[in-house]
């Protein structure tokens, strides 16, 4: 029997506990699985930590002292079984592992391409990866201006990843959250932030793929839907589907503010779009309204009566020329700096927005296609064939590329004339 960090061993015949011991030295969330070797001399425990990773701890049964521990390559172990007195099978998130208990070495990996015990997780995935393919639904994409992209999604062994200029796997940002909703580069490209279901936020160093900070801020049933770095990368705004916004101090690696845009007794339809106007001014779009938030004072005002699923500002000579607002059931509209509507297009269900360098074109992702709206001619171009379940879009202003992904798990790359490049 297992508790949060205590293991009890009972004699089922006498119905009496014959031994108990604590799992020490860990921030234990729970002991989730236990396995005894056939000769009864070794016991293995799968210990889930507060960081949502797991380790396997090996004890002897003579005095129940810790012998050593296994850190699974995937950082997740769901169950275990001894094959014999020396070999322990780990039912981990891909790949599956077999360890030699006596030599304390990885004995075998079960992968798609065979046993590769001398390779890293990233090396294994590289041998199996097809360009611009993601084994799951793509929910979030961002581009760094150098031809590289990051993406995250749902139902994939790949987790959150970076692709290089040719669409090949560059890095795996290893995590243990099954549903990622948004991905965002810092403006200087040094950090990559990912938003997950359960209000988890992971930020990585892009140079080596190491974890910069992990913030488990809230919890289910809520989830983070959108993240945006401030222009100087000092702050990160994070929107939750509970209708609130968290402000993270990037350097201090901690949450410094939590602002709710609704009465707690009222139903909220979630925060799905964010746009920094300057260091202290942030636009927040829920499915019900758009607010202007003063981050320093935490005061806010409603500036648009219907909700926004996407926001994008175009600035020229340090002046706001327009703010593009994508709405779920209403038109794609443009507002001026005073939040007055100046233009609209009959495009509904817009979930992602970008503007070309000169501001003459708006790139918008709807539920089923990508469009380019020329503001001078008012003409609309459609990129690719209509396709259901599109969730992610990013624009690389330097490379003049548009990246789109969704349920298909493929990243479609277009140029600014809507010609597909891959």
PDB file of N, CA and C in Angstrom, residues 6 12 35 83 107 156 197 204-205 252 261 283 305 375 382 410:
ATOM      1  N   UNK A   6       4.726   7.428   1.925  1.00  0.00           N
ATOM      2  CA  UNK A   6       4.899   6.307   2.847  1.00  0.00           C
ATOM      3  C   UNK A   6       4.442   5.014   2.185  1.00  0.00           C
ATOM      4  N   UNK A  12      -1.254 -10.361   4.194  1.00  0.00           N
ATOM      5  CA  UNK A  12      -2.682 -10.466   3.857  1.00  0.00           C
ATOM      6  C   UNK A  12      -3.369 -11.604   4.618  1.00  0.00           C
ATOM      7  N   UNK A  35       6.868  -2.588  -7.245  1.00  0.00           N
ATOM      8  CA  UNK A  35       7.159  -3.908  -7.812  1.00  0.00           C
ATOM      9  C   UNK A  35       8.241  -4.581  -6.982  1.00  0.00           C
ATOM     10  N   UNK A  83      11.210  -8.573 -14.761  1.00  0.00           N
ATOM     11  CA  UNK A  83      11.234  -9.683 -15.715  1.00  0.00           C
ATOM     12  C   UNK A  83      11.898 -10.891 -15.056  1.00  0.00           C
ATOM     13  N   UNK A 107      19.517  -1.357 -19.897  1.00  0.00           N
ATOM     14  CA  UNK A 107      19.807  -2.596 -20.627  1.00  0.00           C
ATOM     15  C   UNK A 107      19.209  -2.596 -22.018  1.00  0.00           C
ATOM     16  N   UNK A 156       0.965  13.912 -28.427  1.00  0.00           N
ATOM     17  CA  UNK A 156       2.190  13.605 -29.157  1.00  0.00           C
ATOM     18  C   UNK A 156       3.298  13.173 -28.212  1.00  0.00           C
ATOM     19  N   UNK A 197      -2.435  22.987 -20.495  1.00  0.00           N
ATOM     20  CA  UNK A 197      -3.631  22.705 -19.711  1.00  0.00           C
ATOM     21  C   UNK A 197      -3.228  22.469 -18.254  1.00  0.00           C
ATOM     22  N   UNK A 204      11.984  27.637 -21.523  1.00  0.00           N
ATOM     23  CA  UNK A 204      13.246  26.961 -21.789  1.00  0.00           C
ATOM     24  C   UNK A 204      14.271  27.925 -22.393  1.00  0.00           C
ATOM     25  N   UNK A 205      15.538  27.608 -22.201  1.00  0.00           N
ATOM     26  CA  UNK A 205      16.622  28.265 -22.929  1.00  0.00           C
ATOM     27  C   UNK A 205      16.689  27.644 -24.319  1.00  0.00           C
ATOM     28  N   UNK A 252      13.051  37.210 -12.472  1.00  0.00           N
ATOM     29  CA  UNK A 252      12.864  36.693 -11.115  1.00  0.00           C
ATOM     30  C   UNK A 252      12.272  35.292 -11.103  1.00  0.00           C
ATOM     31  N   UNK A 261     -10.879  39.395 -14.711  1.00  0.00           N
ATOM     32  CA  UNK A 261     -11.671  40.363 -15.473  1.00  0.00           C
ATOM     33  C   UNK A 261     -13.167  40.078 -15.374  1.00  0.00           C
ATOM     34  N   UNK A 283      -3.474  44.745 -23.751  1.00  0.00           N
ATOM     35  CA  UNK A 283      -4.835  44.447 -24.174  1.00  0.00           C
ATOM     36  C   UNK A 283      -5.123  42.982 -23.874  1.00  0.00           C
ATOM     37  N   UNK A 305     -16.932  45.778 -26.731  1.00  0.00           N
ATOM     38  CA  UNK A 305     -18.038  45.063 -26.086  1.00  0.00           C
ATOM     39  C   UNK A 305     -18.123  43.592 -26.450  1.00  0.00           C
ATOM     40  N   UNK A 375      -5.017  45.583 -47.070  1.00  0.00           N
ATOM     41  CA  UNK A 375      -5.816  46.701 -46.566  1.00  0.00           C
ATOM     42  C   UNK A 375      -5.997  47.808 -47.592  1.00  0.00           C
ATOM     43  N   UNK A 382      -6.577  33.333 -50.156  1.00  0.00           N
ATOM     44  CA  UNK A 382      -6.659  32.158 -49.297  1.00  0.00           C
ATOM     45  C   UNK A 382      -5.453  31.266 -49.562  1.00  0.00           C
ATOM     46  N   UNK A 410       0.634  18.417 -39.382  1.00  0.00           N
ATOM     47  CA  UNK A 410       1.630  18.855 -40.354  1.00  0.00           C
ATOM     48  C   UNK A 410       1.718  20.375 -40.328  1.00  0.00           C
TER      49      UNK A 410
END
